[in-house]
Short mmCIF file of C-alpha atoms and ligand atoms in Angstrom, two decimals:
data_model
loop_
_atom_site.label_atom_id
_atom_site.label_comp_id
_atom_site.label_asym_id
_atom_site.label_seq_id
_atom_site.Cartn_x
_atom_site.Cartn_y
_atom_site.Cartn_z
CA MET J 1 0.00 0.00 0.00
CA THR J 2 1.18 3.56 -0.57
CA SER J 3 2.12 5.48 2.52
CA GLN J 4 -0.33 8.08 3.81
CA ASN J 5 2.26 9.30 6.24
CA GLU J 6 1.56 12.90 5.27
CA THR J 7 -2.22 12.66 5.69
CA PRO J 8 -3.11 15.40 8.18
CA ILE J 9 -4.83 14.32 11.39
CA SER J 10 -7.20 17.01 12.65
CA VAL J 11 -7.49 17.62 16.38
CA THR J 12 -10.60 18.93 18.15
CA ARG J 13 -9.97 19.34 21.85
CA THR J 14 -12.60 18.70 24.49
CA GLN J 15 -14.19 21.66 26.26
CA ARG J 16 -14.83 19.49 29.31
CA PRO J 17 -11.69 17.61 30.41
CA GLY J 18 -12.52 14.86 32.90
CA PRO J 19 -10.96 14.31 36.31
CA ARG J 20 -7.79 12.23 36.14
CA PRO J 21 -7.65 9.34 38.61
CA ASP J 22 -4.99 8.96 41.26
CA ASP J 23 -2.30 6.50 40.08
CA ALA J 24 -2.84 4.41 43.23
CA THR J 25 -6.46 3.68 42.25
CA LEU J 26 -5.77 2.47 38.71
CA ALA J 27 -7.09 -0.94 37.70
CA PHE J 28 -7.27 -2.25 34.11
CA GLY J 29 -9.41 -0.49 31.54
CA LYS J 30 -11.98 1.18 33.77
CA VAL J 31 -11.42 4.86 33.07
CA PHE J 32 -10.88 6.50 29.73
CA THR J 33 -9.11 9.65 28.61
CA ASP J 34 -10.57 12.89 27.24
CA HIS J 35 -10.12 12.12 23.54
CA MET J 36 -10.37 9.36 20.97
CA PHE J 37 -9.07 8.87 17.45
CA LEU J 38 -11.56 8.20 14.66
CA MET J 39 -11.29 7.34 10.98
CA ASP J 40 -13.97 6.11 8.56
CA TYR J 41 -14.05 3.75 5.61
CA GLU J 42 -16.52 3.67 2.78
CA GLU J 43 -16.26 1.48 -0.27
CA GLY J 44 -15.09 3.61 -3.20
CA LYS J 45 -13.71 6.28 -0.90
CA GLY J 46 -11.30 4.24 1.20
CA TRP J 47 -10.11 5.19 4.68
CA HIS J 48 -10.60 8.89 5.25
CA ASP J 49 -10.96 11.72 7.75
CA PRO J 50 -8.44 10.73 10.44
CA ARG J 51 -9.16 12.86 13.48
CA VAL J 52 -8.74 13.26 17.22
CA VAL J 53 -12.02 14.27 18.83
CA PRO J 54 -13.47 14.45 22.35
CA TYR J 55 -14.24 10.98 23.77
CA GLU J 56 -17.91 10.27 23.34
CA PRO J 57 -20.31 7.36 22.74
CA LEU J 58 -20.55 5.93 19.23
CA VAL J 59 -24.14 6.17 18.06
CA MET J 60 -25.20 3.05 16.18
CA ASP J 61 -28.26 1.71 14.50
CA PRO J 62 -29.26 -1.55 16.26
CA ALA J 63 -28.91 -3.31 12.89
CA THR J 64 -25.21 -2.34 12.60
CA SER J 65 -23.43 -5.44 11.36
CA VAL J 66 -20.70 -5.61 14.00
CA LEU J 67 -23.35 -6.03 16.69
CA HIS J 68 -24.67 -9.16 15.00
CA TYR J 69 -21.80 -10.94 13.28
CA GLY J 70 -18.76 -9.71 15.17
CA GLN J 71 -16.76 -8.32 12.27
CA ALA J 72 -14.41 -6.52 14.63
CA VAL J 73 -10.69 -6.51 15.31
CA PHE J 74 -8.61 -4.78 17.92
CA ASP J 75 -5.12 -4.54 19.30
CA GLY J 76 -3.59 -3.32 22.54
CA LEU J 77 -0.37 -1.49 23.26
CA LYS J 78 0.97 0.79 25.95
CA ALA J 79 2.63 4.16 26.47
CA PHE J 80 4.97 4.56 29.44
CA ARG J 81 6.20 7.70 31.16
CA GLY J 82 9.84 7.38 32.15
CA LYS J 83 11.62 9.09 35.03
CA ASP J 84 12.95 11.52 32.41
CA GLY J 85 9.35 12.59 31.73
CA GLN J 86 9.45 11.20 28.18
CA ILE J 87 6.52 9.14 26.98
CA ARG J 88 7.44 6.00 25.04
CA LEU J 89 5.34 3.63 22.99
CA PHE J 90 6.42 0.00 23.05
CA ARG J 91 6.63 -1.64 19.61
CA ALA J 92 4.04 0.61 17.98
CA GLN J 93 5.02 -0.47 14.47
CA ARG J 94 4.56 -4.17 15.24
CA HIS J 95 1.17 -3.52 16.82
CA ALA J 96 0.13 -1.50 13.75
CA GLU J 97 1.19 -4.35 11.46
CA ARG J 98 -0.65 -6.89 13.59
CA LEU J 99 -3.84 -4.84 13.50
CA ASN J 100 -3.71 -4.96 9.71
CA LYS J 101 -3.09 -8.70 9.82
CA SER J 102 -6.21 -9.11 11.96
CA CYS J 103 -8.11 -6.92 9.46
CA ARG J 104 -7.10 -9.27 6.63
CA ALA J 105 -8.40 -12.29 8.56
CA LEU J 106 -11.81 -10.62 9.02
CA CYS J 107 -12.12 -9.20 5.46
CA ILE J 108 -11.70 -5.65 6.77
CA PRO J 109 -9.86 -3.27 4.43
CA GLU J 110 -6.33 -2.66 5.63
CA MET J 111 -5.13 0.77 6.70
CA ASP J 112 -1.83 2.45 6.00
CA VAL J 113 0.58 1.17 8.64
CA ASP J 114 2.22 4.57 9.06
CA LEU J 115 -1.15 6.14 9.60
CA ILE J 116 -2.04 3.54 12.25
CA ARG J 117 1.23 4.25 14.04
CA ARG J 118 0.55 7.99 13.78
CA SER J 119 -2.93 7.45 15.19
CA PHE J 120 -1.30 6.00 18.34
CA GLU J 121 1.07 8.96 18.57
CA ALA J 122 -1.69 11.50 17.95
CA ILE J 123 -4.02 10.20 20.64
CA VAL J 124 -1.22 9.86 23.20
CA ALA J 125 0.02 13.37 22.41
CA ALA J 126 -3.52 14.75 22.80
CA ASP J 127 -3.98 12.96 26.13
CA HIS J 128 -0.36 13.06 27.31
CA GLU J 129 -1.38 14.34 30.74
CA TRP J 130 -3.30 11.09 31.22
CA VAL J 131 -0.15 8.95 31.01
CA PRO J 132 0.28 8.02 34.67
CA ARG J 133 3.51 8.73 36.52
CA THR J 134 4.00 5.85 38.92
CA ARG J 135 6.23 2.96 37.85
CA GLY J 136 4.06 -0.04 37.06
CA THR J 137 1.33 2.14 35.57
CA SER J 138 0.91 3.02 31.90
CA LEU J 139 -1.54 4.26 29.31
CA TYR J 140 -3.20 1.31 27.58
CA ILE J 141 -4.11 2.10 23.98
CA ARG J 142 -6.94 0.15 22.36
CA PRO J 143 -7.21 0.51 18.55
CA THR J 144 -10.35 -1.15 17.19
CA VAL J 145 -12.05 -1.55 13.82
CA ILE J 146 -15.77 -2.32 13.55
CA ALA J 147 -18.11 -3.04 10.65
CA ARG J 148 -20.76 -0.33 10.24
CA ASP J 149 -23.16 -1.60 7.55
CA VAL J 150 -26.77 -1.37 8.63
CA MET J 151 -28.09 -4.68 7.37
CA LEU J 152 -28.60 -8.22 8.54
CA GLY J 153 -27.14 -10.06 5.56
CA VAL J 154 -24.01 -12.05 6.39
CA HIS J 155 -21.33 -10.42 4.25
CA PRO J 156 -18.18 -8.34 4.72
CA ALA J 157 -19.34 -4.77 5.35
CA HIS J 158 -18.89 -1.83 2.99
CA ARG J 159 -18.39 0.70 5.80
CA TYR J 160 -16.11 0.60 8.84
CA THR J 161 -15.01 2.79 11.72
CA TYR J 162 -11.52 2.73 13.18
CA PHE J 163 -11.28 4.16 16.67
CA VAL J 164 -8.56 4.36 19.27
CA ILE J 165 -9.36 4.86 22.93
CA CYS J 166 -6.96 5.05 25.86
CA SER J 167 -7.12 4.03 29.50
CA PRO J 168 -4.63 4.76 32.28
CA VAL J 169 -3.95 1.38 33.87
CA GLY J 170 -2.33 -0.26 36.85
CA ALA J 171 -1.59 -3.98 37.13
CA TYR J 172 -3.72 -6.30 34.98
CA TYR J 173 -4.08 -8.89 37.73
CA LYS J 174 -4.97 -7.69 41.18
CA GLU J 175 -2.24 -10.06 42.44
CA GLY J 176 0.41 -8.03 40.52
CA VAL J 177 3.46 -10.06 39.43
CA LYS J 178 2.56 -13.05 41.56
CA PRO J 179 2.13 -16.64 40.45
CA VAL J 180 -1.34 -17.56 39.22
CA ARG J 181 -3.10 -20.92 39.20
CA ILE J 182 -4.12 -22.24 35.79
CA LEU J 183 -6.39 -25.09 34.77
CA ALA J 184 -5.88 -27.03 31.52
CA THR J 185 -9.19 -27.73 29.83
CA ASP J 186 -9.94 -30.50 27.36
CA THR J 187 -13.65 -29.78 27.27
CA HIS J 188 -13.50 -26.30 25.71
CA VAL J 189 -11.34 -25.14 22.80
CA ARG J 190 -10.40 -21.60 21.84
CA ALA J 191 -9.44 -21.98 18.19
CA VAL J 192 -8.66 -24.45 15.43
CA GLN J 193 -6.37 -24.22 12.42
CA GLY J 194 -8.13 -22.46 9.59
CA GLY J 195 -10.15 -20.42 12.09
CA LEU J 196 -9.53 -17.04 13.69
CA GLY J 197 -7.09 -18.02 16.44
CA GLU J 198 -4.24 -15.85 15.21
CA ALA J 199 -6.41 -12.75 14.74
CA LYS J 200 -7.11 -10.36 17.58
CA THR J 201 -10.84 -10.42 17.13
CA ALA J 202 -13.80 -10.20 19.47
CA ALA J 203 -14.91 -13.77 18.66
CA ASN J 204 -11.85 -15.36 20.27
CA TYR J 205 -12.55 -13.60 23.53
CA ALA J 206 -16.25 -14.51 23.43
CA ALA J 207 -15.19 -18.14 22.84
CA SER J 208 -13.06 -18.07 25.98
CA LEU J 209 -15.66 -16.93 28.47
CA SER J 210 -17.40 -20.12 29.57
CA ALA J 211 -14.12 -22.01 30.11
CA GLN J 212 -12.76 -19.01 32.01
CA GLN J 213 -15.84 -18.99 34.20
CA GLU J 214 -15.46 -22.72 34.90
CA ALA J 215 -11.79 -22.28 35.81
CA GLU J 216 -12.64 -19.44 38.19
CA ARG J 217 -15.36 -21.50 39.83
CA ALA J 218 -12.76 -24.24 40.41
CA GLY J 219 -10.47 -21.69 42.11
CA TYR J 220 -8.11 -21.00 39.20
CA THR J 221 -7.16 -17.65 37.63
CA GLN J 222 -6.87 -18.69 33.98
CA VAL J 223 -7.51 -21.46 31.48
CA LEU J 224 -4.68 -23.30 29.76
CA TRP J 225 -5.95 -23.94 26.23
CA LEU J 226 -5.14 -27.17 24.42
CA ASP J 227 -5.28 -27.61 20.66
CA GLY J 228 -8.73 -27.99 19.16
CA VAL J 229 -8.10 -31.26 17.31
CA GLU J 230 -6.29 -33.70 19.59
CA ARG J 231 -6.81 -31.68 22.79
CA LYS J 232 -3.29 -32.62 23.65
CA TYR J 233 -0.90 -29.82 22.69
CA ILE J 234 -0.68 -26.55 24.61
CA ASP J 235 -1.82 -23.43 22.75
CA GLU J 236 -2.22 -20.38 25.01
CA VAL J 237 -3.08 -19.40 28.57
CA GLY J 238 -6.11 -17.18 29.11
CA THR J 239 -5.54 -14.24 26.74
CA MET J 240 -1.76 -14.70 26.75
CA ASN J 241 0.95 -16.72 25.06
CA ILE J 242 2.52 -19.41 27.22
CA MET J 243 6.16 -20.33 27.82
CA MET J 244 7.92 -22.78 30.10
CA GLN J 245 11.41 -23.86 31.02
CA ILE J 246 11.92 -27.63 31.17
CA GLY J 247 15.49 -28.45 32.11
CA GLU J 248 17.60 -26.02 30.08
CA GLU J 249 15.06 -25.64 27.25
CA VAL J 250 12.63 -22.73 27.05
CA ILE J 251 9.60 -23.90 25.09
CA THR J 252 6.70 -22.01 23.56
CA PRO J 253 4.08 -23.28 21.10
CA PRO J 254 4.80 -22.39 17.46
CA LEU J 255 2.85 -19.81 15.44
CA ALA J 256 0.87 -22.33 13.44
CA GLY J 257 -2.42 -20.52 12.92
CA THR J 258 -4.24 -21.03 16.21
CA ILE J 259 -2.42 -18.64 18.54
CA LEU J 260 -1.77 -14.93 18.56
CA ASP J 261 1.62 -13.68 17.36
CA GLY J 262 2.15 -11.89 20.66
CA VAL J 263 4.31 -8.80 20.68
CA THR J 264 5.50 -9.60 24.20
CA ARG J 265 6.06 -13.22 23.10
CA ASN J 266 8.25 -12.00 20.25
CA SER J 267 10.15 -9.59 22.52
CA ILE J 268 10.82 -12.25 25.13
CA LEU J 269 12.01 -14.82 22.60
CA GLN J 270 14.41 -12.18 21.27
CA LEU J 271 15.75 -11.41 24.76
CA LEU J 272 16.17 -15.12 25.56
CA ARG J 273 18.10 -15.65 22.33
CA ASP J 274 20.20 -12.54 23.04
CA TRP J 275 21.07 -14.07 26.40
CA GLY J 276 22.08 -17.39 24.82
CA HIS J 277 19.19 -19.55 26.06
CA THR J 278 18.05 -22.64 24.20
CA VAL J 279 14.64 -21.61 22.87
CA SER J 280 12.26 -23.93 21.04
CA GLU J 281 9.11 -22.87 19.27
CA ARG J 282 7.62 -26.35 19.15
CA ARG J 283 4.54 -28.32 20.01
CA VAL J 284 4.49 -29.32 23.66
CA SER J 285 1.88 -31.69 25.01
CA ILE J 286 0.11 -31.33 28.34
CA ASP J 287 1.37 -34.84 29.18
CA GLU J 288 4.99 -33.76 28.65
CA VAL J 289 4.47 -30.77 30.94
CA MET J 290 2.68 -32.74 33.65
CA GLN J 291 5.45 -35.36 33.55
CA ALA J 292 8.10 -32.63 33.80
CA GLY J 293 6.17 -31.27 36.78
CA ARG J 294 6.18 -34.69 38.45
CA ASP J 295 9.87 -35.41 37.83
CA GLY J 296 11.00 -31.92 38.88
CA THR J 297 12.33 -30.71 35.50
CA LEU J 298 9.54 -28.16 34.99
CA ARG J 299 11.44 -25.20 36.39
CA GLU J 300 9.29 -22.20 35.43
CA MET J 301 6.17 -21.39 33.48
CA TRP J 302 4.79 -17.98 32.55
CA GLY J 303 2.27 -16.24 30.34
CA THR J 304 3.21 -13.25 28.18
CA GLY J 305 1.00 -10.40 27.00
CA THR J 306 0.85 -6.65 26.69
CA ALA J 307 -1.52 -6.18 29.60
CA ALA J 308 0.35 -8.23 32.23
CA VAL J 309 3.80 -8.33 30.49
CA VAL J 310 4.80 -11.58 32.21
CA SER J 311 2.55 -13.60 34.47
CA PRO J 312 4.19 -16.45 36.41
CA VAL J 313 2.31 -19.72 36.77
CA GLY J 314 2.52 -21.23 40.26
CA GLU J 315 0.14 -24.13 39.85
CA LEU J 316 -1.16 -26.18 36.96
CA GLY J 317 -4.26 -28.35 37.23
CA TYR J 318 -5.24 -31.07 34.73
CA LYS J 319 -7.67 -33.98 35.04
CA GLY J 320 -7.84 -33.62 38.82
CA GLU J 321 -4.05 -33.55 39.31
CA LYS J 322 -2.24 -30.44 40.56
CA ILE J 323 1.38 -29.60 39.81
CA SER J 324 3.10 -26.91 41.85
CA ILE J 325 5.71 -24.88 39.95
CA GLY J 326 8.55 -23.14 41.84
CA ASN J 327 6.78 -23.64 45.18
CA GLY J 328 4.44 -20.84 44.26
CA HIS J 329 7.27 -18.29 43.87
CA THR J 330 8.09 -16.27 40.76
CA GLY J 331 10.99 -18.00 38.98
CA ILE J 332 14.37 -16.31 38.47
CA LEU J 333 14.10 -16.29 34.68
CA THR J 334 10.47 -15.11 34.78
CA GLN J 335 11.43 -12.20 37.03
CA LYS J 336 14.46 -11.33 34.89
CA LEU J 337 12.31 -11.24 31.78
CA TYR J 338 9.71 -9.05 33.45
CA ASP J 339 12.35 -6.64 34.78
CA SER J 340 14.12 -6.47 31.41
CA ILE J 341 11.01 -5.72 29.37
CA VAL J 342 9.73 -3.20 31.89
CA GLY J 343 13.17 -1.53 32.09
CA ILE J 344 13.12 -1.00 28.32
CA GLN J 345 9.51 0.23 28.39
CA TYR J 346 10.28 2.94 30.95
CA GLY J 347 13.45 4.01 29.14
CA GLU J 348 15.65 2.86 32.03
CA ALA J 349 17.49 0.09 30.20
CA ALA J 350 19.22 0.04 26.81
CA ASP J 351 16.88 -0.68 23.90
CA PRO J 352 19.16 -2.50 21.44
CA HIS J 353 16.33 -3.55 19.14
CA GLY J 354 14.74 -0.10 18.93
CA TRP J 355 11.44 -1.25 20.41
CA THR J 356 10.44 2.05 21.98
CA SER J 357 9.58 5.32 20.27
CA VAL J 358 9.27 8.65 22.05
CA VAL J 359 5.97 10.46 21.59
CA LYS J 360 6.39 14.14 20.87
CA ALA J 361 4.48 15.70 23.71
CA PRO J 362 5.34 18.31 26.31
CA VAL J 363 7.67 16.80 28.96
CA THR J 364 5.90 17.11 32.32
CA ALA J 365 7.91 14.96 34.73
C1 LIG Q 1 -3.03 -8.82 26.61
O1 LIG Q 1 -2.43 -9.65 27.29
O2 LIG Q 1 -2.54 -7.74 26.34
C2 LIG Q 1 -4.37 -9.11 26.17
O3 LIG Q 1 -4.57 -9.41 25.06
C3 LIG Q 1 -5.42 -8.99 27.17
C4 LIG Q 1 -6.47 -8.02 26.74
C5 LIG Q 1 -7.48 -8.67 25.85
C6 LIG Q 1 -7.13 -7.42 27.93
#
């Protein structure tokens, strides 16, 4: 696609800025900033009218297609305020590319990647005062595309809206970086090859809800998803990618069409390879992991995602058996990975791969 990097983004500022929450009260995705980014698509006209406007409800006809058939994609990335007062986005380009990849999977017309990246910068610059200041907090950015045809026929839409909203956030899990308990399920599946598993689309999250509810009722925090065919190989954990260290080998399931190409997953694999670890992107069965848990070679297990960064697993349940990992403590490698990613995000550590980009906004340390 040709670059629309020069397309002007208009900015209309709110007349009624909202109260900004205290950093200490921040949870995940409960309060939203003063502005949002909008852009429209119409067949024949393409994507047009990129703009920052005051945050307000989207008014929709009840027959709008996204409400019925879920033609919707989203992504999630974060902006961090460093001690130097600079605001940095983490891997904005990769998130922009992934949003387009999700669009392709749902028959949504792609956007210009530069323009997507600029939409992130524009909304963060407009709401820069909303980027919280306490370490551990950040501004979560949620770009989303929805189908806007008003009709009940099942067909890719001819009109879409792209919007970006932002939420100042604290820790994703109320436990913070503490080991969680996960339950492997062989009764529910999240995705199958040829389906939507690698797209960040509403349907995958809807498909996860009943298993998640069952896991919570059984006292667990998250579901460990197994593959949809043999119900044998590990796919993902909750809404995150999964990794484990068995002996000297760090293992994560391969990108084979059913799991999300996580940006944190990719960053962590890069760091592990930089540090000289043996890393395998390979199929790993639940039986192999349970056996490693029994014989003591399962050293660490953790989930990776933008929201939580790294989430250690302290207990794994499967078919009535429970395996404790690291005696319920966060593993050394898990903690090192968390600290390293977070150090780069806040501009405290070197960023050899150029993952962060500074948002041009007034510096208000
Ligand atoms: C993430 O880990 O960033 C996620 O995808 C979770 C999000 C859906 C809340």
